[in-house]
Coordinates of N, CA and C and ligand atoms in Angstrom, one line a residue:
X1 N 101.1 32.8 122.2 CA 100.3 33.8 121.5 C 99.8 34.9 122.4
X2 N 100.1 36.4 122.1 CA 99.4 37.4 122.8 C 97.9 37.5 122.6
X3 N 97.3 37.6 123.9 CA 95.7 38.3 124.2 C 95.8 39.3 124.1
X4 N 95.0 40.2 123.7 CA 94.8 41.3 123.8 C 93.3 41.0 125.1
X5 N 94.5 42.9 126.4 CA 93.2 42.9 127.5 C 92.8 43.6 127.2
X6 N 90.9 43.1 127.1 CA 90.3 44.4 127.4 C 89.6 45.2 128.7
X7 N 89.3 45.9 128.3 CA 88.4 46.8 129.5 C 87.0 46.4 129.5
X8 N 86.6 47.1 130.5 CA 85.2 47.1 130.5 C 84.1 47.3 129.4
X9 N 85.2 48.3 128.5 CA 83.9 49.0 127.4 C 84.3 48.2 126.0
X10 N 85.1 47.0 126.4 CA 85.5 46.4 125.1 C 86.4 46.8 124.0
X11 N 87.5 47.6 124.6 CA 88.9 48.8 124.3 C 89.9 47.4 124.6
X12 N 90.5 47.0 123.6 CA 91.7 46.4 123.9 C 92.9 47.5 124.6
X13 N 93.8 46.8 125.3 CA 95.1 47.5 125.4 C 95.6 48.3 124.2
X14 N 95.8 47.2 123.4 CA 96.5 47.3 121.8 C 95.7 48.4 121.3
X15 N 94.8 48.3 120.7 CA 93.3 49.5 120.9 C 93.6 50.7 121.6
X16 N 93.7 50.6 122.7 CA 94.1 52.0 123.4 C 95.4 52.4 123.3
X17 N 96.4 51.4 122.8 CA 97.8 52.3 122.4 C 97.8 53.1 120.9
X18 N 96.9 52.3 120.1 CA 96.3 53.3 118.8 C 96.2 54.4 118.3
X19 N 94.8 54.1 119.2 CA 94.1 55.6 119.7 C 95.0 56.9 120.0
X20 N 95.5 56.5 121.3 CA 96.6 57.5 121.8 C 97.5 58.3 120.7
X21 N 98.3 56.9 120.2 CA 99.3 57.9 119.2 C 98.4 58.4 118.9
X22 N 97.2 58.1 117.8 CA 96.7 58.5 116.7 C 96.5 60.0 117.4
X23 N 95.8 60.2 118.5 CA 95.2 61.4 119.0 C 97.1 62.2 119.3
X24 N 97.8 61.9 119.8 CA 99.0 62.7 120.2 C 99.4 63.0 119.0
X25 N 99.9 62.3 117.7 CA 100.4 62.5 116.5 C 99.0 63.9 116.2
X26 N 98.3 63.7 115.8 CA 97.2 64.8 115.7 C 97.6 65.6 116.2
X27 N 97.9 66.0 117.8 CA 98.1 67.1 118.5 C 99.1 67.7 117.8
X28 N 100.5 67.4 117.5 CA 102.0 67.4 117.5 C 101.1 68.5 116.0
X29 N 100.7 67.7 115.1 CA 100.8 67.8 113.7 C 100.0 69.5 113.4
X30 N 99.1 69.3 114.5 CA 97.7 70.6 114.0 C 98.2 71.9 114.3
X31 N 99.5 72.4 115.1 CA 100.1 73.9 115.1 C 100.7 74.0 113.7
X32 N 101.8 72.8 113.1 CA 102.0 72.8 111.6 C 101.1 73.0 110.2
X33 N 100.0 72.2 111.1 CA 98.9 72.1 109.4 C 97.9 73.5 110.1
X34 N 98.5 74.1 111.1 CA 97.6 75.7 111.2 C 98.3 77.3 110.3
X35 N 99.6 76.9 110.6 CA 100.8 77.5 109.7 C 101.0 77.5 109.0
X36 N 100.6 76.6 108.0 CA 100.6 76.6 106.4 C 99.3 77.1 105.9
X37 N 98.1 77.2 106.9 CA 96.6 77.4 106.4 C 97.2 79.0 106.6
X38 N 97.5 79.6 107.7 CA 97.7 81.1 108.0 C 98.6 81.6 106.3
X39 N 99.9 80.7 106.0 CA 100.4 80.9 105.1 C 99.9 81.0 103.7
X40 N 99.2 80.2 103.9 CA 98.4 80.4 102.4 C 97.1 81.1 102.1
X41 N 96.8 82.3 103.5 CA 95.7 83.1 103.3 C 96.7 83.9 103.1
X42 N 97.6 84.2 103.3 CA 98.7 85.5 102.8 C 98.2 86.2 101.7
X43 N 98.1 86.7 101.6 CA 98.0 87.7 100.5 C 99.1 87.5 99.4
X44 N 98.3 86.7 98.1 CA 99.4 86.6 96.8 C 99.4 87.2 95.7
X45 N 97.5 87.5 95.2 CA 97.5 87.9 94.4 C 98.3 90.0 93.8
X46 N 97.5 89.9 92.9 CA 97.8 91.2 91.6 C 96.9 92.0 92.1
X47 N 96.9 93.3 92.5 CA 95.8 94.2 93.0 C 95.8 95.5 91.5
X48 N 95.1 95.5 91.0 CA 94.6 97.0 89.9 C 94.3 98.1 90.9
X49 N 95.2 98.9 90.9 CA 94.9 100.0 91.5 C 94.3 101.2 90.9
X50 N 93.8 101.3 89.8 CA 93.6 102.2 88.9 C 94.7 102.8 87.9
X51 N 94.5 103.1 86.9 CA 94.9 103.9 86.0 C 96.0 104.5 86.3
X52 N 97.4 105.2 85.7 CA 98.2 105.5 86.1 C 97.9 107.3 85.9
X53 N 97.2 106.8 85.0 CA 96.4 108.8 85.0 C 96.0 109.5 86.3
X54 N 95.7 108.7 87.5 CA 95.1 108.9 88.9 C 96.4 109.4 89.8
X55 N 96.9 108.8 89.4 CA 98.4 109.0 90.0 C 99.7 111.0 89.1
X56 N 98.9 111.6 88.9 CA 99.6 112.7 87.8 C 100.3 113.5 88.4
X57 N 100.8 113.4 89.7 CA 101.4 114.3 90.0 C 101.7 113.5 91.5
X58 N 102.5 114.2 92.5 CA 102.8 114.1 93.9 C 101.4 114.0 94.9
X59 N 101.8 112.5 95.3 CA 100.5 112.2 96.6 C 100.7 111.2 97.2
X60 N 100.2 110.6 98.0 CA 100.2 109.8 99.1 C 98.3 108.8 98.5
X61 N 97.9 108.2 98.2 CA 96.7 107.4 98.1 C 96.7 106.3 99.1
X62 N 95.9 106.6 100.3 CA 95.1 105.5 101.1 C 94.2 105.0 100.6
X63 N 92.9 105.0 99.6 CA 92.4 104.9 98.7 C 92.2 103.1 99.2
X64 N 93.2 102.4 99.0 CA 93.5 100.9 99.0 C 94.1 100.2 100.1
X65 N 93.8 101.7 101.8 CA 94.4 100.7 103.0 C 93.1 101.0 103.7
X66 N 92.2 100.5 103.7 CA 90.9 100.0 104.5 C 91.0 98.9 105.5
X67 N 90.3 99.1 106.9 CA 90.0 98.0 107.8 C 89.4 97.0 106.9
X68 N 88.5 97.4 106.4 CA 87.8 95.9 105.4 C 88.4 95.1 104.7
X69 N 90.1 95.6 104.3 CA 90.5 94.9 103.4 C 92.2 94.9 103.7
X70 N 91.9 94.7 105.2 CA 93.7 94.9 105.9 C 94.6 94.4 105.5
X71 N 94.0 92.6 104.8 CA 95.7 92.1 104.3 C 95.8 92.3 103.2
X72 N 95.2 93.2 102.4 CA 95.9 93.9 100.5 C 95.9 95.6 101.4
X73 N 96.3 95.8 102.8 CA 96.3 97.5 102.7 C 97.7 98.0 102.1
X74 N 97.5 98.8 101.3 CA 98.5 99.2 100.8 C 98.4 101.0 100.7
X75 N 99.5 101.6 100.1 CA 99.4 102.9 100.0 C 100.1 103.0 98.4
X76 N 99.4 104.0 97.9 CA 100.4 104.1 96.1 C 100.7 105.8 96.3
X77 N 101.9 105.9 96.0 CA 102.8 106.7 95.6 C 103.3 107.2 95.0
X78 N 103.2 108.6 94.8 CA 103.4 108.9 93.5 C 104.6 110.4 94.2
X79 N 105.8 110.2 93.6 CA 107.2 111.1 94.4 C 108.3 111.2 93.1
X80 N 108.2 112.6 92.8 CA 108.5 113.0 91.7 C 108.3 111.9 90.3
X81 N 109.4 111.7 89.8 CA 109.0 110.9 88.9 C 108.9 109.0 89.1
X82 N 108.5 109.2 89.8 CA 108.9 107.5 90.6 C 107.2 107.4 91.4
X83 N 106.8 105.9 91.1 CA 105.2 105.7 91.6 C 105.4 104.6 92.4
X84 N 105.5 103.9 93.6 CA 105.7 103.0 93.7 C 104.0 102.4 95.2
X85 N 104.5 101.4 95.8 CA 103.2 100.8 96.3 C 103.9 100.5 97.9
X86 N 103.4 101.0 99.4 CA 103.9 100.8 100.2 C 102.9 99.7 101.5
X87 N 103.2 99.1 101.9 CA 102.5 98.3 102.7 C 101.7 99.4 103.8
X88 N 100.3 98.9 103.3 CA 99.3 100.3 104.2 C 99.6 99.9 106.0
X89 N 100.4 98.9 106.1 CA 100.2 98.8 108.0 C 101.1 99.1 108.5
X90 N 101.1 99.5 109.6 CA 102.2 100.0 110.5 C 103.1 99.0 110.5
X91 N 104.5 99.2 110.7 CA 105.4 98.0 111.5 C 105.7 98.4 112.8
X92 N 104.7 98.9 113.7 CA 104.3 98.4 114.7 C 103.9 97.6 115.3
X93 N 102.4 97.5 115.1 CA 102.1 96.6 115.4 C 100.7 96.1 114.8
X94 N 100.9 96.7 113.5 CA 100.0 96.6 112.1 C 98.6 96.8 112.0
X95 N 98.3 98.2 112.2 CA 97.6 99.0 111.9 C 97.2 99.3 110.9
X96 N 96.1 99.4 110.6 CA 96.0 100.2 109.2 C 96.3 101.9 109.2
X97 N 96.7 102.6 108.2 CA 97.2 103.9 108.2 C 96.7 104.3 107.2
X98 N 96.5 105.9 107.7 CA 96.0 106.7 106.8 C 97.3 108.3 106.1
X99 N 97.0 107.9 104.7 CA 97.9 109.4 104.0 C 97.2 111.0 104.9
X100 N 98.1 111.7 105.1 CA 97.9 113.0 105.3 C 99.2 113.7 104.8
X101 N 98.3 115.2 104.0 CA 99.5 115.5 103.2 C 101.0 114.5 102.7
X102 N 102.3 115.0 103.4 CA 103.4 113.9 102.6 C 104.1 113.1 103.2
X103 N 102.7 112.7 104.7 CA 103.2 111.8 105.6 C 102.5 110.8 105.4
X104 N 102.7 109.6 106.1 CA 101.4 108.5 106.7 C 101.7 108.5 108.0
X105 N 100.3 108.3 108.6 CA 100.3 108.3 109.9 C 99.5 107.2 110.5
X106 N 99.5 106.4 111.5 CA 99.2 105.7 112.3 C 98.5 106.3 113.2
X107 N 97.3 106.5 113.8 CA 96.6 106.3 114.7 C 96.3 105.6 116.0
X108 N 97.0 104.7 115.8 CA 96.8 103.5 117.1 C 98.1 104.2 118.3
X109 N 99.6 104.6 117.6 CA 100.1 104.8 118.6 C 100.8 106.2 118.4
X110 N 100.5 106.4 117.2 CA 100.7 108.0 116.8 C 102.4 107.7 116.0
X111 N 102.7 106.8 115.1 CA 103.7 106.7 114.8 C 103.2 107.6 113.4
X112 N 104.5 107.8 112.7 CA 104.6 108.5 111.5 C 105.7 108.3 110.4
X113 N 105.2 108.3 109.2 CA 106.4 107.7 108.3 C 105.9 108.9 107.3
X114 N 107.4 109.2 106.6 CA 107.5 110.4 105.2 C 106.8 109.2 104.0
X115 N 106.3 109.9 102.9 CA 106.1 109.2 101.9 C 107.0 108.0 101.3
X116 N 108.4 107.9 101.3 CA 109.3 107.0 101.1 C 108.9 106.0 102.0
X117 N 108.1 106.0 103.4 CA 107.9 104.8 104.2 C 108.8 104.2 105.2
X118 N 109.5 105.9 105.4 CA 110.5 105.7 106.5 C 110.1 106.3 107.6
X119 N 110.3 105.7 109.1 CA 109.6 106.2 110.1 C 110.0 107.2 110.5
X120 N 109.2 108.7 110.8 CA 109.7 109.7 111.4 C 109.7 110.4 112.6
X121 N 108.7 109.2 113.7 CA 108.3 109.2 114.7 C 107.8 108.1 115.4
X122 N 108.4 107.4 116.6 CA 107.9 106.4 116.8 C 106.4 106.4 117.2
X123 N 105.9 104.7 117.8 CA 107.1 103.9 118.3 C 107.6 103.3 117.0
X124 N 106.8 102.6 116.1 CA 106.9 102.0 115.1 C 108.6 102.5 114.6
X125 N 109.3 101.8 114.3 CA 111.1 101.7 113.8 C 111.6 100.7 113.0
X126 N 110.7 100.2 112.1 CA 111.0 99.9 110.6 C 110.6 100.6 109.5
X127 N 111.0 100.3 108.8 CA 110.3 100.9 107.3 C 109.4 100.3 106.6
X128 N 108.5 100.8 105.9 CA 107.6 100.3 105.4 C 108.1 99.4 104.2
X129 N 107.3 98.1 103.7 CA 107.6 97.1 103.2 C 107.3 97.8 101.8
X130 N 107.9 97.7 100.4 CA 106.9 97.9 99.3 C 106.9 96.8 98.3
X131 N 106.0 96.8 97.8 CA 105.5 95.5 96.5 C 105.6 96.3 95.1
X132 N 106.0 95.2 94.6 CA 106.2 95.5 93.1 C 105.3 96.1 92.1
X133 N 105.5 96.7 91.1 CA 104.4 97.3 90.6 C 104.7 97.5 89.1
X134 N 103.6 97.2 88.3 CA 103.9 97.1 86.9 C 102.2 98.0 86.5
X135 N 102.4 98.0 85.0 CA 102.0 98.8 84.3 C 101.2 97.1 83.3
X136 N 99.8 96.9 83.3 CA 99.4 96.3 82.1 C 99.0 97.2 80.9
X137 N 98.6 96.2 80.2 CA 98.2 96.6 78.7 C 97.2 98.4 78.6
X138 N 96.2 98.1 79.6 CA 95.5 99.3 79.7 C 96.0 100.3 80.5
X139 N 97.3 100.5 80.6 CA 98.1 101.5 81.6 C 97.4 101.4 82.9
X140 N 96.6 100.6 83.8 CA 96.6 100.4 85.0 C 97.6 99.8 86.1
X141 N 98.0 100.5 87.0 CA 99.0 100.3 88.0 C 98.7 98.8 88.7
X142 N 99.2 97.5 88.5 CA 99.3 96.9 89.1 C 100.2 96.4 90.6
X143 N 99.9 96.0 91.4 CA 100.5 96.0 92.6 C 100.7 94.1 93.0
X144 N 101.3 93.8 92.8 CA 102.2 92.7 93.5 C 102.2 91.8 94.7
X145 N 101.3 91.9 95.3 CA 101.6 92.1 96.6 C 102.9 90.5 97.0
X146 N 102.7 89.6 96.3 CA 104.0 88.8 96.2 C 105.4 88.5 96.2
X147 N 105.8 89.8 95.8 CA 107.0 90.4 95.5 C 107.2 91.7 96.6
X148 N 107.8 91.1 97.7 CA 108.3 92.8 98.6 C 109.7 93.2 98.2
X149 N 110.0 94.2 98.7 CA 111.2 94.8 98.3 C 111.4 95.4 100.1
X150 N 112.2 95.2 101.0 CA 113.2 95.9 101.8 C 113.5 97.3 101.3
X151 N 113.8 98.1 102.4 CA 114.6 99.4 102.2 C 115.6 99.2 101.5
X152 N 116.2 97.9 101.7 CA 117.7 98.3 101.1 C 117.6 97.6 99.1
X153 N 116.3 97.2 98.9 CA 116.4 97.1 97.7 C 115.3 97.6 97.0
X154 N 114.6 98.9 97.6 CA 113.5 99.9 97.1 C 114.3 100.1 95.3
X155 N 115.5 100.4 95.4 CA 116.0 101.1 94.0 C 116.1 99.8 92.8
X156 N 115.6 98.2 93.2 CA 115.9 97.4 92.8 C 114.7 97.8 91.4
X157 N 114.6 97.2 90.3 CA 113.8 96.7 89.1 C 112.4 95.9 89.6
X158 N 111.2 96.7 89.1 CA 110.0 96.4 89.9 C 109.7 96.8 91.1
X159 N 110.6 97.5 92.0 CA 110.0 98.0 93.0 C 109.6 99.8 93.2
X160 N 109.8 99.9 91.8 CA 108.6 101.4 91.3 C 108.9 101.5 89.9
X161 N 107.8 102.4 89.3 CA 108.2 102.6 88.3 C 108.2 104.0 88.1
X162 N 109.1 103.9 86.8 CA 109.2 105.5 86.4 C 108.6 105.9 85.4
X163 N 107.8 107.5 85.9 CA 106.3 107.9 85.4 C 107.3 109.3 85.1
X164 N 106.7 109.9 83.7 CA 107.0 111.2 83.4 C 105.8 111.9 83.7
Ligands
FES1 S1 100.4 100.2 115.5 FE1 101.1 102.0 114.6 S2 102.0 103.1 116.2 FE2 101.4 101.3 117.1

């Protein structure tokens, strides 16, 4: 029949092989169960951006990319007949940006993107991400932020809409 040895403080062997896993398995586990907490503060919901009446013509709206509210920053766009919603942060190294006239510009490293959300100045050299955007019951511009669209699928269904 096995004894279990103890120590001084009354810790079996057996006891202290427990512990250990139990503490190492914890370690292994907590970068995983940190990744899914970061993951699920993601930004999922529906953002109301106002009225599509606010939007009547050609403009750039920072309006909705504030430091206070970085992970819904977005930009809404309104380019000829087409409105769509572009991710307010740099793909640099995700800044928040501000509209001027029919650019956006970044501040942190002086990057620049045309209203489409393509860069026209580094360093920043991706495109801006955009989110989907629908129209509810009360003609207010809803934004997505769960649904992105890539450059190469901007022209897809949902990723603007068309405004006369
Ligand atoms: S974060 Fe925008 S240019 Fe660097």
């Amino acid at each position: 029949m096995e004894r279990a040895i103890e120590d001084g403080n009354g810790l079996s062997r057996r006891d202290f092989v427990i512990v250990a896993t139990g503490v190492a398995v914890t370690c292994l586990a907590l970068p995983v169960l940190q990744q899914a907490t970061a993951a699920d503060a993601a930004p999922t919901g529906e953002i109301d951006v106002g009225p599509l009446s606010n939007y009547a013509h050609d403009m750039i709206s920072d309006k909705f990319a504030t430091k206070e509210k970085k992970a819904t920053a977005i930009m809404v766009v309104r380019k000829g007949d087409k409105l769509y919603a572009s991710s307010g942060l740099c793909t640099h190294r995700g800044c928040v940006m501000q509209a001027s006239g029919d650019a956006i510009n970044c501040n942190c490293h002086h990057s620049t993107f045309n209203s489409a959300g393509v860069p026209q100045k580094g360093p920043a050299k991706l495109p801006l991400v955009r989110y989907a955007v629908s129209l509810n019951d009360d003609k207010h511009v809803i934004v997505d932020m769960s649904k992105q669209f890539m450059q190469s699928d901007w022209d897809k269904d949902g990723a603007s809409l068309k405004v006369t």
